[in-house]
Amino acid sequence: SKYRILRPVKLQTQAASLAAQLQKTFNAETSLIKGGGGADFDVYVDGSLIFSKNKEGRFPNEGEVERLIKNQS
């Protein structure tokens, strides 16, 4: 699977941390993609949106993205 994280520059640290966790948990290929504006923080798996900060109005909780991915499988 391919994991993409769309992130604004100010959330680089959080995005890199999440990417590292996804690589470790799922042995996944991840990529960080600079988003537009300041509210973007989206996580995609194989082109499907898994989590959107803009939609949820918050940054994902610890382990939330991993749970969402596992529940989708």
mmCIF file of C-alpha atoms in Angstrom:
data_model
loop_
_atom_site.group_PDB
_atom_site.id
_atom_site.type_symbol
_atom_site.label_atom_id
_atom_site.label_comp_id
_atom_site.label_asym_id
_atom_site.label_seq_id
_atom_site.Cartn_x
_atom_site.Cartn_y
_atom_site.Cartn_z
ATOM 1 C CA SER A 1 0.000 0.000 0.000
ATOM 2 C CA LYS A 2 1.047 3.592 -0.558
ATOM 3 C CA TYR A 3 0.426 6.124 2.193
ATOM 4 C CA ARG A 4 0.371 9.866 1.458
ATOM 5 C CA ILE A 5 0.171 12.603 4.040
ATOM 6 C CA LEU A 6 -0.817 16.045 2.797
ATOM 7 C CA ARG A 7 0.477 18.582 5.282
ATOM 8 C CA PRO A 8 1.177 22.299 5.689
ATOM 9 C CA VAL A 9 4.728 23.394 6.462
ATOM 10 C CA LYS A 10 3.874 24.252 10.083
ATOM 11 C CA LEU A 11 2.857 20.622 10.741
ATOM 12 C CA GLN A 12 6.030 19.098 9.248
ATOM 13 C CA THR A 13 7.108 17.545 12.560
ATOM 14 C CA GLN A 14 3.738 15.901 13.234
ATOM 15 C CA ALA A 15 3.487 14.672 9.639
ATOM 16 C CA ALA A 16 6.999 13.197 9.704
ATOM 17 C CA SER A 17 6.256 11.470 13.011
ATOM 18 C CA LEU A 18 3.035 9.965 11.648
ATOM 19 C CA ALA A 19 4.811 8.844 8.458
ATOM 20 C CA ALA A 20 7.498 7.103 10.524
ATOM 21 C CA GLN A 21 4.836 5.377 12.649
ATOM 22 C CA LEU A 22 2.968 4.159 9.549
ATOM 23 C CA GLN A 23 6.211 2.855 8.061
ATOM 24 C CA LYS A 24 6.940 0.968 11.273
ATOM 25 C CA THR A 25 3.406 -0.375 11.845
ATOM 26 C CA PHE A 26 2.530 -1.327 8.270
ATOM 27 C CA ASN A 27 5.975 -1.556 6.613
ATOM 28 C CA ALA A 28 4.491 1.018 4.253
ATOM 29 C CA GLU A 29 5.833 3.363 1.625
ATOM 30 C CA THR A 30 4.944 6.870 2.817
ATOM 31 C CA SER A 31 5.317 10.301 1.278
ATOM 32 C CA LEU A 32 4.786 13.777 2.659
ATOM 33 C CA ILE A 33 3.181 16.205 0.241
ATOM 34 C CA LYS A 34 3.074 19.936 0.890
ATOM 35 C CA GLY A 35 -0.538 21.027 1.116
ATOM 36 C CA GLY A 36 -2.070 24.363 0.332
ATOM 37 C CA GLY A 37 -3.143 26.835 2.945
ATOM 38 C CA GLY A 38 -2.720 26.107 6.623
ATOM 39 C CA ALA A 39 -5.570 23.722 7.403
ATOM 40 C CA ASP A 40 -4.643 20.735 5.240
ATOM 41 C CA PHE A 41 -3.547 17.575 6.987
ATOM 42 C CA ASP A 42 -4.931 14.652 5.059
ATOM 43 C CA VAL A 43 -3.912 11.007 5.114
ATOM 44 C CA TYR A 44 -4.543 8.864 2.037
ATOM 45 C CA VAL A 45 -4.024 5.121 1.575
ATOM 46 C CA ASP A 46 -3.911 3.958 -2.040
ATOM 47 C CA GLY A 47 -5.754 7.125 -3.082
ATOM 48 C CA SER A 48 -8.548 6.833 -0.476
ATOM 49 C CA LEU A 49 -8.901 9.564 2.138
ATOM 50 C CA ILE A 50 -8.453 8.047 5.617
ATOM 51 C CA PHE A 51 -8.289 11.173 7.782
ATOM 52 C CA SER A 52 -8.820 14.880 7.110
ATOM 53 C CA LYS A 53 -7.946 17.548 9.674
ATOM 54 C CA ASN A 54 -10.115 20.005 7.768
ATOM 55 C CA LYS A 55 -13.121 17.652 7.901
ATOM 56 C CA GLU A 56 -12.610 16.583 11.540
ATOM 57 C CA GLY A 57 -11.542 20.045 12.751
ATOM 58 C CA ARG A 58 -8.554 18.614 14.631
ATOM 59 C CA PHE A 59 -5.266 16.789 14.352
ATOM 60 C CA PRO A 60 -5.564 12.966 14.660
ATOM 61 C CA ASN A 61 -5.275 11.485 18.147
ATOM 62 C CA GLU A 62 -2.449 9.110 19.028
ATOM 63 C CA GLY A 63 -2.999 5.829 17.173
ATOM 64 C CA GLU A 64 -6.171 7.064 15.448
ATOM 65 C CA VAL A 65 -4.859 6.892 11.875
ATOM 66 C CA GLU A 66 -3.498 3.388 12.447
ATOM 67 C CA ARG A 67 -6.905 2.253 13.799
ATOM 68 C CA LEU A 68 -8.714 3.810 10.841
ATOM 69 C CA ILE A 69 -6.397 2.010 8.414
ATOM 70 C CA LYS A 70 -6.836 -1.319 10.195
ATOM 71 C CA ASN A 71 -10.629 -0.904 10.258
ATOM 72 C CA GLN A 72 -10.658 -0.224 6.528
ATOM 73 C CA SER A 73 -8.829 -3.479 5.710
#
